PDB file of C-alpha atoms in Angstrom:
ATOM      1  CA  MET V 280     -62.800  20.973 231.139  1.00  0.00           C
ATOM      2  CA  LYS V 281     -61.818  17.366 230.514  1.00  0.00           C
ATOM      3  CA  PRO V 282     -58.364  16.740 228.982  1.00  0.00           C
ATOM      4  CA  ILE V 283     -58.374  16.542 225.187  1.00  0.00           C
ATOM      5  CA  TYR V 284     -56.396  14.006 223.184  1.00  0.00           C
ATOM      6  CA  ALA V 285     -56.040  14.712 219.451  1.00  0.00           C
ATOM      7  CA  CYS V 286     -55.406  11.585 217.397  1.00  0.00           C
ATOM      8  CA  ASP V 287     -54.417  11.438 213.735  1.00  0.00           C
ATOM      9  CA  ASP V 288     -55.166   7.779 213.027  1.00  0.00           C
ATOM     10  CA  GLY V 289     -53.242   7.205 209.818  1.00  0.00           C
ATOM     11  CA  TYR V 290     -52.625   4.084 207.779  1.00  0.00           C
ATOM     12  CA  GLY V 291     -48.947   4.117 208.708  1.00  0.00           C
ATOM     13  CA  GLU V 292     -48.871   5.670 212.179  1.00  0.00           C
ATOM     14  CA  ILE V 293     -51.187   6.668 215.002  1.00  0.00           C
ATOM     15  CA  LYS V 294     -50.173  10.159 216.171  1.00  0.00           C
ATOM     16  CA  ILE V 295     -51.404  11.768 219.395  1.00  0.00           C
ATOM     17  CA  ILE V 296     -51.028  15.299 220.745  1.00  0.00           C
ATOM     18  CA  HIS V 297     -52.167  16.305 224.267  1.00  0.00           C
ATOM     19  CA  ARG V 298     -51.156  18.472 227.187  1.00  0.00           C
ATOM     20  CA  ALA V 299     -49.812  17.170 230.473  1.00  0.00           C
ATOM     21  CA  GLU V 300     -49.672  19.812 233.217  1.00  0.00           C
ATOM     22  CA  GLY V 301     -49.772  22.482 230.528  1.00  0.00           C
ATOM     23  CA  ILE V 302     -46.879  21.017 228.511  1.00  0.00           C
ATOM     24  CA  LEU V 303     -47.554  19.842 224.971  1.00  0.00           C
ATOM     25  CA  GLN V 304     -46.826  16.133 224.520  1.00  0.00           C
ATOM     26  CA  SER V 305     -46.593  14.196 221.250  1.00  0.00           C
ATOM     27  CA  PHE V 306     -46.617  10.457 220.675  1.00  0.00           C
ATOM     28  CA  SER V 307     -46.633   8.172 217.653  1.00  0.00           C
ATOM     29  CA  THR V 308     -46.716   4.428 217.120  1.00  0.00           C
ATOM     30  CA  PRO V 309     -46.842   2.281 213.967  1.00  0.00           C
ATOM     31  CA  SER V 310     -50.276   1.155 212.758  1.00  0.00           C
ATOM     32  CA  ARG V 311     -49.350  -2.507 213.009  1.00  0.00           C
ATOM     33  CA  ALA V 312     -51.580  -5.250 214.358  1.00  0.00           C
ATOM     34  CA  GLN V 313     -52.808  -8.734 213.524  1.00  0.00           C
ATOM     35  CA  SER V 314     -56.215 -10.352 214.000  1.00  0.00           C
ATOM     36  CA  GLY V 315     -56.160 -12.911 216.792  1.00  0.00           C
ATOM     37  CA  ASP V 316     -54.605 -13.426 220.222  1.00  0.00           C
ATOM     38  CA  TYR V 317     -50.841 -13.813 219.833  1.00  0.00           C
ATOM     39  CA  GLN V 318     -49.516 -13.422 223.355  1.00  0.00           C
ATOM     40  CA  GLN V 319     -45.742 -13.418 222.936  1.00  0.00           C
ATOM     41  CA  ILE V 320     -43.571 -15.685 225.065  1.00  0.00           C
ATOM     42  CA  GLU V 321     -40.244 -14.132 225.984  1.00  0.00           C
ATOM     43  CA  ILE V 322     -36.893 -15.939 225.787  1.00  0.00           C
ATOM     44  CA  GLY V 323     -36.731 -18.391 228.689  1.00  0.00           C
ATOM     45  CA  GLY V 324     -40.465 -19.048 228.579  1.00  0.00           C
ATOM     46  CA  ALA V 325     -41.492 -16.050 230.658  1.00  0.00           C
ATOM     47  CA  THR V 326     -44.948 -14.628 230.235  1.00  0.00           C
ATOM     48  CA  PRO V 327     -45.162 -11.132 228.760  1.00  0.00           C
ATOM     49  CA  THR V 328     -45.008  -8.288 231.272  1.00  0.00           C
ATOM     50  CA  ASP V 329     -47.350  -6.077 229.251  1.00  0.00           C
ATOM     51  CA  SER V 330     -50.215  -7.324 227.132  1.00  0.00           C
ATOM     52  CA  THR V 331     -50.844  -5.870 223.690  1.00  0.00           C
ATOM     53  CA  VAL V 332     -53.892  -8.034 222.971  1.00  0.00           C
ATOM     54  CA  TYR V 333     -57.171  -6.153 222.672  1.00  0.00           C
ATOM     55  CA  VAL V 334     -60.778  -7.243 222.214  1.00  0.00           C
ATOM     56  CA  THR V 335     -63.581  -5.209 220.662  1.00  0.00           C
ATOM     57  CA  LYS V 336     -67.001  -6.466 219.574  1.00  0.00           C
ATOM     58  CA  GLY V 337     -65.783  -9.993 220.347  1.00  0.00           C
ATOM     59  CA  GLU V 338     -62.770  -9.739 218.003  1.00  0.00           C
ATOM     60  CA  ALA V 339     -59.212 -10.075 219.302  1.00  0.00           C
ATOM     61  CA  TYR V 340     -56.238  -8.168 217.868  1.00  0.00           C
ATOM     62  CA  THR V 341     -52.572  -8.216 218.801  1.00  0.00           C
ATOM     63  CA  VAL V 342     -50.618  -4.984 218.403  1.00  0.00           C
ATOM     64  CA  VAL V 343     -46.961  -5.851 217.872  1.00  0.00           C
ATOM     65  CA  ASP V 344     -44.226  -5.159 215.338  1.00  0.00           C
ATOM     66  CA  THR V 345     -42.840  -8.669 215.076  1.00  0.00           C
ATOM     67  CA  LEU V 346     -45.891 -10.277 213.463  1.00  0.00           C
ATOM     68  CA  GLN V 347     -46.770 -10.295 209.780  1.00  0.00           C
ATOM     69  CA  THR V 348     -49.150  -7.432 210.394  1.00  0.00           C
ATOM     70  CA  GLU V 349     -52.310  -6.644 208.479  1.00  0.00           C
ATOM     71  CA  ASP V 350     -52.340  -4.077 205.707  1.00  0.00           C
ATOM     72  CA  THR V 351     -54.264  -1.016 206.863  1.00  0.00           C
ATOM     73  CA  ARG V 352     -54.619   0.263 203.293  1.00  0.00           C
ATOM     74  CA  PHE V 353     -58.264  -0.633 202.766  1.00  0.00           C
ATOM     75  CA  ALA V 354     -61.248   1.627 202.135  1.00  0.00           C
ATOM     76  CA  GLY V 355     -63.075   0.997 205.405  1.00  0.00           C
ATOM     77  CA  PHE V 356     -60.077   1.406 207.716  1.00  0.00           C
ATOM     78  CA  ALA V 357     -61.359   4.620 209.349  1.00  0.00           C
ATOM     79  CA  LEU V 358     -64.434   2.840 210.760  1.00  0.00           C
ATOM     80  CA  SER V 359     -62.917  -0.596 211.339  1.00  0.00           C
ATOM     81  CA  SER V 360     -62.293  -2.556 214.515  1.00  0.00           C
ATOM     82  CA  LEU V 361     -58.606  -2.604 213.557  1.00  0.00           C
ATOM     83  CA  ASN V 362     -58.537   1.205 213.579  1.00  0.00           C
ATOM     84  CA  ARG V 363     -60.362   1.345 216.910  1.00  0.00           C
ATOM     85  CA  VAL V 364     -57.880  -1.051 218.506  1.00  0.00           C
ATOM     86  CA  LEU V 365     -54.847   0.820 217.178  1.00  0.00           C
ATOM     87  CA  VAL V 366     -56.212   4.107 218.556  1.00  0.00           C
ATOM     88  CA  ALA V 367     -57.051   2.482 221.903  1.00  0.00           C
ATOM     89  CA  HIS V 368     -53.528   1.037 222.081  1.00  0.00           C
ATOM     90  CA  ALA V 369     -51.947   4.446 221.412  1.00  0.00           C
ATOM     91  CA  LEU V 370     -54.164   6.133 224.001  1.00  0.00           C
ATOM     92  CA  ARG V 371     -53.229   3.462 226.520  1.00  0.00           C
ATOM     93  CA  GLN V 372     -49.526   4.043 225.851  1.00  0.00           C
ATOM     94  CA  VAL V 373     -50.026   7.768 226.435  1.00  0.00           C
ATOM     95  CA  GLY V 374     -52.012   7.064 229.600  1.00  0.00           C
ATOM     96  CA  THR V 375     -55.453   8.598 229.326  1.00  0.00           C
ATOM     97  CA  PRO V 376     -57.483   9.212 232.477  1.00  0.00           C
ATOM     98  CA  GLU V 377     -60.937   7.736 233.010  1.00  0.00           C
ATOM     99  CA  ALA V 378     -62.587  10.952 231.775  1.00  0.00           C
ATOM    100  CA  PHE V 379     -61.283  12.549 228.583  1.00  0.00           C
ATOM    101  CA  GLU V 380     -62.321  13.838 225.175  1.00  0.00           C
ATOM    102  CA  LEU V 381     -60.974  12.564 221.878  1.00  0.00           C
ATOM    103  CA  VAL V 382     -60.663  14.372 218.561  1.00  0.00           C
ATOM    104  CA  VAL V 383     -60.051  12.426 215.355  1.00  0.00           C
ATOM    105  CA  GLY V 384     -60.188  13.378 211.698  1.00  0.00           C
ATOM    106  CA  LEU V 385     -61.459  12.431 208.282  1.00  0.00           C
ATOM    107  CA  PRO V 386     -59.945  13.324 204.917  1.00  0.00           C
ATOM    108  CA  LEU V 387     -61.502  16.434 203.415  1.00  0.00           C
ATOM    109  CA  ARG V 388     -62.980  14.377 200.558  1.00  0.00           C
ATOM    110  CA  ASP V 389     -64.814  12.208 203.120  1.00  0.00           C
ATOM    111  CA  PHE V 390     -65.760  14.927 205.598  1.00  0.00           C
ATOM    112  CA  TYR V 391     -67.580  16.949 202.909  1.00  0.00           C
ATOM    113  CA  TRP V 392     -69.807  16.071 199.983  1.00  0.00           C
ATOM    114  CA  ASP V 393     -68.873  17.475 196.583  1.00  0.00           C
ATOM    115  CA  ASN V 394     -71.224  20.429 197.148  1.00  0.00           C
ATOM    116  CA  GLY V 395     -69.371  21.427 200.324  1.00  0.00           C
ATOM    117  CA  THR V 396     -71.925  20.204 202.876  1.00  0.00           C
ATOM    118  CA  PRO V 397     -70.662  17.954 205.693  1.00  0.00           C
ATOM    119  CA  ASN V 398     -71.203  14.211 205.317  1.00  0.00           C
ATOM    120  CA  GLN V 399     -73.119  13.938 208.576  1.00  0.00           C
ATOM    121  CA  ASP V 400     -73.683  10.175 208.396  1.00  0.00           C
ATOM    122  CA  LEU V 401     -69.984   9.401 208.002  1.00  0.00           C
ATOM    123  CA  ILE V 402     -68.997  11.955 210.644  1.00  0.00           C
ATOM    124  CA  ALA V 403     -71.455  10.376 213.090  1.00  0.00           C
ATOM    125  CA  ALA V 404     -70.185   6.878 212.244  1.00  0.00           C
ATOM    126  CA  LYS V 405     -66.587   7.961 212.870  1.00  0.00           C
ATOM    127  CA  ARG V 406     -67.635   9.512 216.168  1.00  0.00           C
ATOM    128  CA  GLU V 407     -69.494   6.391 217.299  1.00  0.00           C
ATOM    129  CA  THR V 408     -66.791   3.905 216.307  1.00  0.00           C
ATOM    130  CA  HIS V 409     -64.520   5.325 219.012  1.00  0.00           C
ATOM    131  CA  ARG V 410     -67.297   5.067 221.593  1.00  0.00           C
ATOM    132  CA  ILE V 411     -67.404   1.278 221.185  1.00  0.00           C
ATOM    133  CA  PRO V 412     -65.646  -0.371 224.163  1.00  0.00           C
ATOM    134  CA  VAL V 413     -62.205  -1.955 223.845  1.00  0.00           C
ATOM    135  CA  GLN V 414     -60.869  -4.389 226.414  1.00  0.00           C
ATOM    136  CA  LEU V 415     -57.262  -5.233 227.258  1.00  0.00           C
ATOM    137  CA  ARG V 416     -56.697  -8.988 227.510  1.00  0.00           C
ATOM    138  CA  THR V 417     -54.477 -10.081 230.391  1.00  0.00           C
ATOM    139  CA  LEU V 418     -53.783 -13.371 232.151  1.00  0.00           C
ATOM    140  CA  GLU V 419     -56.327 -12.323 234.775  1.00  0.00           C
ATOM    141  CA  GLY V 420     -59.025 -11.654 232.159  1.00  0.00           C
ATOM    142  CA  ASP V 421     -60.283  -8.836 229.982  1.00  0.00           C
ATOM    143  CA  SER V 422     -60.405  -5.343 231.499  1.00  0.00           C
ATOM    144  CA  ASP V 423     -62.198  -2.302 230.052  1.00  0.00           C
ATOM    145  CA  LEU V 424     -60.142   0.608 228.762  1.00  0.00           C
ATOM    146  CA  PRO V 425     -61.408   4.173 229.260  1.00  0.00           C
ATOM    147  CA  VAL V 426     -63.958   5.267 226.652  1.00  0.00           C
ATOM    148  CA  PRO V 427     -63.883   8.940 225.642  1.00  0.00           C
ATOM    149  CA  ASP V 428     -66.729  10.968 227.116  1.00  0.00           C
ATOM    150  CA  ARG V 429     -66.996  12.808 223.832  1.00  0.00           C
ATOM    151  CA  VAL V 430     -65.540  12.311 220.354  1.00  0.00           C
ATOM    152  CA  HIS V 431     -65.000  15.257 218.010  1.00  0.00           C
ATOM    153  CA  VAL V 432     -64.437  14.772 214.282  1.00  0.00           C
ATOM    154  CA  LEU V 433     -62.652  17.432 212.224  1.00  0.00           C
ATOM    155  CA  PRO V 434     -61.398  17.537 208.610  1.00  0.00           C
ATOM    156  CA  GLN V 435     -57.750  16.843 207.896  1.00  0.00           C
ATOM    157  CA  SER V 436     -55.506  19.544 206.375  1.00  0.00           C
ATOM    158  CA  LEU V 437     -58.246  22.199 206.427  1.00  0.00           C
ATOM    159  CA  VAL V 438     -57.619  23.335 209.999  1.00  0.00           C
ATOM    160  CA  VAL V 439     -53.880  23.533 209.280  1.00  0.00           C
ATOM    161  CA  ALA V 440     -54.598  25.793 206.298  1.00  0.00           C
ATOM    162  CA  MET V 441     -56.954  27.996 208.295  1.00  0.00           C
ATOM    163  CA  GLN V 442     -54.284  28.485 210.966  1.00  0.00           C
ATOM    164  CA  SER V 443     -51.638  29.547 208.424  1.00  0.00           C
ATOM    165  CA  PRO V 444     -52.709  32.901 206.962  1.00  0.00           C
ATOM    166  CA  GLY V 445     -50.569  34.399 204.223  1.00  0.00           C
ATOM    167  CA  GLU V 446     -49.279  37.933 203.795  1.00  0.00           C
ATOM    168  CA  ASP V 447     -52.003  38.642 201.239  1.00  0.00           C
ATOM    169  CA  PRO V 448     -55.419  37.344 202.439  1.00  0.00           C
ATOM    170  CA  ASP V 449     -56.720  37.323 198.862  1.00  0.00           C
ATOM    171  CA  LEU V 450     -54.178  34.712 197.773  1.00  0.00           C
ATOM    172  CA  PRO V 451     -54.921  31.003 198.193  1.00  0.00           C
ATOM    173  CA  ILE V 452     -52.999  28.740 200.565  1.00  0.00           C
ATOM    174  CA  ALA V 453     -52.329  25.103 199.727  1.00  0.00           C
ATOM    175  CA  VAL V 454     -51.691  22.214 202.108  1.00  0.00           C
ATOM    176  CA  VAL V 455     -50.147  19.017 200.739  1.00  0.00           C
ATOM    177  CA  ASP V 456     -50.576  16.166 203.224  1.00  0.00           C
ATOM    178  CA  ILE V 457     -48.352  13.216 202.281  1.00  0.00           C
ATOM    179  CA  GLY V 458     -49.351  10.215 204.334  1.00  0.00           C
ATOM    180  CA  SER V 459     -48.609   6.519 204.269  1.00  0.00           C
ATOM    181  CA  ARG V 460     -51.231   5.526 201.722  1.00  0.00           C
ATOM    182  CA  THR V 461     -52.478   8.762 200.142  1.00  0.00           C
ATOM    183  CA  THR V 462     -51.586  12.359 199.406  1.00  0.00           C
ATOM    184  CA  ASP V 463     -54.259  15.020 199.931  1.00  0.00           C
ATOM    185  CA  ILE V 464     -54.289  18.505 198.449  1.00  0.00           C
ATOM    186  CA  THR V 465     -56.346  21.251 200.103  1.00  0.00           C
ATOM    187  CA  VAL V 466     -56.637  24.812 198.779  1.00  0.00           C
ATOM    188  CA  VAL V 467     -58.171  27.585 200.881  1.00  0.00           C
ATOM    189  CA  GLN V 468     -58.860  31.151 199.751  1.00  0.00           C
ATOM    190  CA  ASN V 469     -60.385  33.966 201.798  1.00  0.00           C
ATOM    191  CA  GLY V 470     -61.156  31.514 204.577  1.00  0.00           C
ATOM    192  CA  LYS V 471     -63.119  29.163 202.323  1.00  0.00           C
ATOM    193  CA  VAL V 472     -62.272  25.819 200.777  1.00  0.00           C
ATOM    194  CA  ASP V 473     -61.902  25.821 197.008  1.00  0.00           C
ATOM    195  CA  PHE V 474     -63.298  22.331 196.435  1.00  0.00           C
ATOM    196  CA  SER V 475     -62.607  22.572 192.704  1.00  0.00           C
ATOM    197  CA  ARG V 476     -58.876  22.512 193.502  1.00  0.00           C
ATOM    198  CA  CYS V 477     -58.871  19.871 196.257  1.00  0.00           C
ATOM    199  CA  GLY V 478     -58.397  16.168 195.813  1.00  0.00           C
ATOM    200  CA  THR V 479     -56.701  12.944 196.825  1.00  0.00           C
ATOM    201  CA  LEU V 480     -53.972  10.914 195.167  1.00  0.00           C
ATOM    202  CA  PRO V 481     -54.823   7.312 196.151  1.00  0.00           C
ATOM    203  CA  ASP V 482     -52.034   4.829 196.794  1.00  0.00           C
ATOM    204  CA  LEU V 483     -49.414   7.551 196.497  1.00  0.00           C
ATOM    205  CA  GLY V 484     -47.472   8.238 199.666  1.00  0.00           C
ATOM    206  CA  VAL V 485     -44.778   6.667 201.823  1.00  0.00           C
ATOM    207  CA  ALA V 486     -45.987   3.130 201.091  1.00  0.00           C
ATOM    208  CA  ALA V 487     -45.630   3.744 197.354  1.00  0.00           C
ATOM    209  CA  ALA V 488     -42.099   5.028 197.949  1.00  0.00           C
ATOM    210  CA  VAL V 489     -41.270   1.839 199.878  1.00  0.00           C
ATOM    211  CA  ASP V 490     -42.680  -0.252 197.015  1.00  0.00           C
ATOM    212  CA  ARG V 491     -40.548   1.620 194.471  1.00  0.00           C
ATOM    213  CA  PHE V 492     -37.482   1.378 196.723  1.00  0.00           C
ATOM    214  CA  GLN V 493     -37.984  -2.376 197.018  1.00  0.00           C
ATOM    215  CA  THR V 494     -38.183  -2.755 193.235  1.00  0.00           C
ATOM    216  CA  ALA V 495     -35.045  -0.669 192.752  1.00  0.00           C
ATOM    217  CA  ILE V 496     -33.074  -2.710 195.314  1.00  0.00           C
ATOM    218  CA  GLU V 497     -34.230  -6.013 193.856  1.00  0.00           C
ATOM    219  CA  GLU V 498     -33.284  -4.915 190.359  1.00  0.00           C
ATOM    220  CA  ARG V 499     -29.765  -4.110 191.559  1.00  0.00           C
ATOM    221  CA  ARG V 500     -29.241  -7.215 193.688  1.00  0.00           C
ATOM    222  CA  GLY V 501     -31.306  -9.788 191.770  1.00  0.00           C
ATOM    223  CA  LYS V 502     -32.922 -11.042 194.981  1.00  0.00           C
ATOM    224  CA  ARG V 503     -36.371 -10.779 196.512  1.00  0.00           C
ATOM    225  CA  LEU V 504     -36.701  -8.702 199.711  1.00  0.00           C
ATOM    226  CA  PRO V 505     -39.901  -9.789 201.463  1.00  0.00           C
ATOM    227  CA  ASN V 506     -39.390  -7.981 204.791  1.00  0.00           C
ATOM    228  CA  ARG V 507     -41.276  -4.708 204.356  1.00  0.00           C
ATOM    229  CA  LYS V 508     -40.441  -3.466 207.844  1.00  0.00           C
ATOM    230  CA  ILE V 509     -36.721  -3.543 207.043  1.00  0.00           C
ATOM    231  CA  LEU V 510     -37.314  -1.778 203.725  1.00  0.00           C
ATOM    232  CA  HIS V 511     -39.367   0.932 205.442  1.00  0.00           C
ATOM    233  CA  SER V 512     -36.577   1.552 207.974  1.00  0.00           C
ATOM    234  CA  ALA V 513     -33.982   1.614 205.209  1.00  0.00           C
ATOM    235  CA  LEU V 514     -35.928   4.189 203.217  1.00  0.00           C
ATOM    236  CA  THR V 515     -37.053   6.472 206.047  1.00  0.00           C
ATOM    237  CA  GLN V 516     -34.069   6.135 208.415  1.00  0.00           C
ATOM    238  CA  ASN V 517     -31.265   5.098 206.051  1.00  0.00           C
ATOM    239  CA  LYS V 518     -30.829   1.868 207.993  1.00  0.00           C
ATOM    240  CA  ARG V 519     -28.547  -0.521 206.122  1.00  0.00           C
ATOM    241  CA  ILE V 520     -30.119  -3.554 204.426  1.00  0.00           C
ATOM    242  CA  ARG V 521     -28.646  -6.994 205.030  1.00  0.00           C
ATOM    243  CA  ILE V 522     -29.132  -9.962 202.675  1.00  0.00           C
ATOM    244  CA  ASN V 523     -27.849 -13.423 203.585  1.00  0.00           C
ATOM    245  CA  GLY V 524     -26.134 -12.012 206.648  1.00  0.00           C
ATOM    246  CA  ALA V 525     -24.211  -9.263 204.882  1.00  0.00           C
ATOM    247  CA  GLU V 526     -24.917  -5.635 204.123  1.00  0.00           C
ATOM    248  CA  ILE V 527     -25.603  -4.786 200.513  1.00  0.00           C
ATOM    249  CA  PRO V 528     -23.218  -2.211 199.008  1.00  0.00           C
ATOM    250  CA  GLU V 529     -24.037   1.268 200.260  1.00  0.00           C
ATOM    251  CA  ALA V 530     -23.847   2.650 196.720  1.00  0.00           C
ATOM    252  CA  ASP V 531     -26.624   0.282 195.621  1.00  0.00           C
ATOM    253  CA  GLN V 532     -28.842   1.213 198.543  1.00  0.00           C
ATOM    254  CA  GLN V 533     -28.316   4.957 198.178  1.00  0.00           C
ATOM    255  CA  SER V 534     -28.859   5.017 194.419  1.00  0.00           C
ATOM    256  CA  ALA V 535     -32.050   2.956 194.834  1.00  0.00           C
ATOM    257  CA  ARG V 536     -33.256   5.301 197.575  1.00  0.00           C
ATOM    258  CA  LYS V 537     -32.548   8.399 195.486  1.00  0.00           C
ATOM    259  CA  GLU V 538     -34.332   6.882 192.497  1.00  0.00           C
ATOM    260  CA  ALA V 539     -37.414   5.943 194.546  1.00  0.00           C
ATOM    261  CA  LEU V 540     -37.740   9.344 196.233  1.00  0.00           C
ATOM    262  CA  LYS V 541     -37.313  11.238 192.972  1.00  0.00           C
ATOM    263  CA  GLU V 542     -39.896   9.142 191.143  1.00  0.00           C
ATOM    264  CA  ILE V 543     -42.559   9.267 193.878  1.00  0.00           C
ATOM    265  CA  ALA V 544     -42.035  13.006 194.472  1.00  0.00           C
ATOM    266  CA  GLY V 545     -42.451  13.619 190.756  1.00  0.00           C
ATOM    267  CA  ARG V 546     -45.668  11.618 190.642  1.00  0.00           C
ATOM    268  CA  ILE V 547     -46.999  13.474 193.699  1.00  0.00           C
ATOM    269  CA  GLN V 548     -46.092  16.879 192.254  1.00  0.00           C
ATOM    270  CA  ARG V 549     -47.782  16.132 188.928  1.00  0.00           C
ATOM    271  CA  GLY V 550     -50.864  14.761 190.689  1.00  0.00           C
ATOM    272  CA  VAL V 551     -51.143  17.728 193.054  1.00  0.00           C
ATOM    273  CA  GLU V 552     -50.852  20.228 190.221  1.00  0.00           C
ATOM    274  CA  ARG V 553     -53.426  18.299 188.213  1.00  0.00           C
ATOM    275  CA  HIS V 554     -55.948  18.678 191.046  1.00  0.00           C
ATOM    276  CA  ALA V 555     -55.011  22.229 192.030  1.00  0.00           C
ATOM    277  CA  ARG V 556     -54.439  23.284 188.384  1.00  0.00           C
ATOM    278  CA  THR V 557     -51.458  25.310 189.562  1.00  0.00           C
ATOM    279  CA  LEU V 558     -49.743  26.262 192.812  1.00  0.00           C
ATOM    280  CA  GLU V 559     -48.032  29.338 191.387  1.00  0.00           C
ATOM    281  CA  ASP V 560     -50.850  31.633 192.542  1.00  0.00           C
ATOM    282  CA  CYS V 561     -50.647  30.398 196.151  1.00  0.00           C
ATOM    283  CA  ASP V 562     -49.182  32.604 198.864  1.00  0.00           C
ATOM    284  CA  HIS V 563     -47.401  29.504 200.132  1.00  0.00           C
ATOM    285  CA  VAL V 564     -47.612  25.718 200.149  1.00  0.00           C
ATOM    286  CA  ILE V 565     -47.525  23.871 203.481  1.00  0.00           C
ATOM    287  CA  LEU V 566     -46.125  20.327 203.484  1.00  0.00           C
ATOM    288  CA  ILE V 567     -47.368  18.054 206.261  1.00  0.00           C
ATOM    289  CA  GLY V 568     -47.431  14.326 207.041  1.00  0.00           C
ATOM    290  CA  GLY V 569     -44.698  11.734 207.450  1.00  0.00           C
ATOM    291  CA  GLY V 570     -44.105  11.764 203.713  1.00  0.00           C
ATOM    292  CA  ALA V 571     -43.352  15.476 203.833  1.00  0.00           C
ATOM    293  CA  LEU V 572     -40.337  14.783 206.042  1.00  0.00           C
ATOM    294  CA  LEU V 573     -39.198  11.994 203.740  1.00  0.00           C
ATOM    295  CA  LEU V 574     -39.594  14.001 200.515  1.00  0.00           C
ATOM    296  CA  GLU V 575     -38.516  17.447 201.727  1.00  0.00           C
ATOM    297  CA  GLY V 576     -36.467  19.177 199.059  1.00  0.00           C
ATOM    298  CA  GLN V 577     -37.726  16.937 196.254  1.00  0.00           C
ATOM    299  CA  PHE V 578     -40.415  19.312 194.938  1.00  0.00           C
ATOM    300  CA  ASP V 579     -40.056  22.213 192.493  1.00  0.00           C
ATOM    301  CA  TRP V 580     -42.178  24.564 194.597  1.00  0.00           C
ATOM    302  CA  PRO V 581     -40.012  27.508 195.707  1.00  0.00           C
ATOM    303  CA  HIS V 582     -42.729  28.750 198.078  1.00  0.00           C
ATOM    304  CA  ALA V 583     -43.215  25.383 199.788  1.00  0.00           C
ATOM    305  CA  GLN V 584     -42.481  25.189 203.500  1.00  0.00           C
ATOM    306  CA  LEU V 585     -42.293  22.179 205.776  1.00  0.00           C
ATOM    307  CA  HIS V 586     -44.640  22.526 208.737  1.00  0.00           C
ATOM    308  CA  PRO V 587     -42.577  22.743 211.969  1.00  0.00           C
ATOM    309  CA  GLN V 588     -44.600  19.832 213.348  1.00  0.00           C
ATOM    310  CA  ALA V 589     -45.125  18.076 210.010  1.00  0.00           C
ATOM    311  CA  VAL V 590     -45.960  14.610 211.367  1.00  0.00           C
ATOM    312  CA  HIS V 591     -48.311  15.914 214.074  1.00  0.00           C
ATOM    313  CA  ALA V 592     -49.638  18.949 212.170  1.00  0.00           C
ATOM    314  CA  ASN V 593     -53.246  17.757 211.908  1.00  0.00           C
ATOM    315  CA  ALA V 594     -53.482  16.621 215.514  1.00  0.00           C
ATOM    316  CA  MET V 595     -51.846  19.840 216.712  1.00  0.00           C
ATOM    317  CA  ALA V 596     -54.316  21.981 214.755  1.00  0.00           C
ATOM    318  CA  TRP V 597     -57.300  20.025 216.076  1.00  0.00           C
ATOM    319  CA  LEU V 598     -56.136  20.291 219.683  1.00  0.00           C
ATOM    320  CA  GLU V 599     -55.549  24.031 219.435  1.00  0.00           C
ATOM    321  CA  THR V 600     -58.960  24.500 217.787  1.00  0.00           C
ATOM    322  CA  LEU V 601     -60.836  22.728 220.578  1.00  0.00           C
ATOM    323  CA  GLU V 602     -58.797  24.418 223.292  1.00  0.00           C
ATOM    324  CA  SER V 603     -59.808  27.799 221.888  1.00  0.00           C
ATOM    325  CA  VAL V 604     -63.545  27.031 221.941  1.00  0.00           C
TER     326      VAL V 604
END
């Protein structure tokens, strides 16, 4: 059996789960890249020791944090060259062998039609996009990266729900997946998806929280804060914000952070309950995704539980599913 690499290719991060000599390994990297070849020159004029420039279908992309990176929040991201390059970069960082299998996902709303039948055309397109070659650009020329022998496509959130049975099998289980761009709600009952209670909250996730945090900070300080990377770190890691060479008062930053998290969590909770109608009848609610870590404790769901591997929950579930086949 060829080694399997499970990749949750999100708008905010690329997450990978795989096994190395039987030990589970996890890896994540920001979904940040820019169109074009921007080989970075190090201080002193030295050439870079490790290229992060990739070429696919004749298009060059540079994967690096320091550039004004492209916004991944567009409708066709899942099938785009940008997505393919970001996944290839993450797999290269992990160190895939020449022969391997890849499993990626699609949101439930995309994987299935409204009548519950799989969207075979989109599934096939997602499978094929990761079979298109990607080359690494170096000073010696472009070199081919390994292409997966086989690409599996599975639905997001659903496998997590199926792997988390409740005490009463007749009660539904809900999974709330809070990502960078969107929040997805999946409800499963008696081993079947209740499509009438599933849905997606577009443009409501970590990115929306960063936007609200930025507004709150700017209102308090009366200054524009254009550096989104700094704002993201301040919100998710409590890193202090500096303006004009000095840190802003901690009280301002903390009150703005609290305000942003409370508002976005409230909007997510109302949106989830609008789709699911109610969560009170659920055996339990599983919170997954990077936003689940950020917003833990902000929801009024007493039966909600943070997945032990919240960020890598989808990839973990996919890997375990394929390993059991």
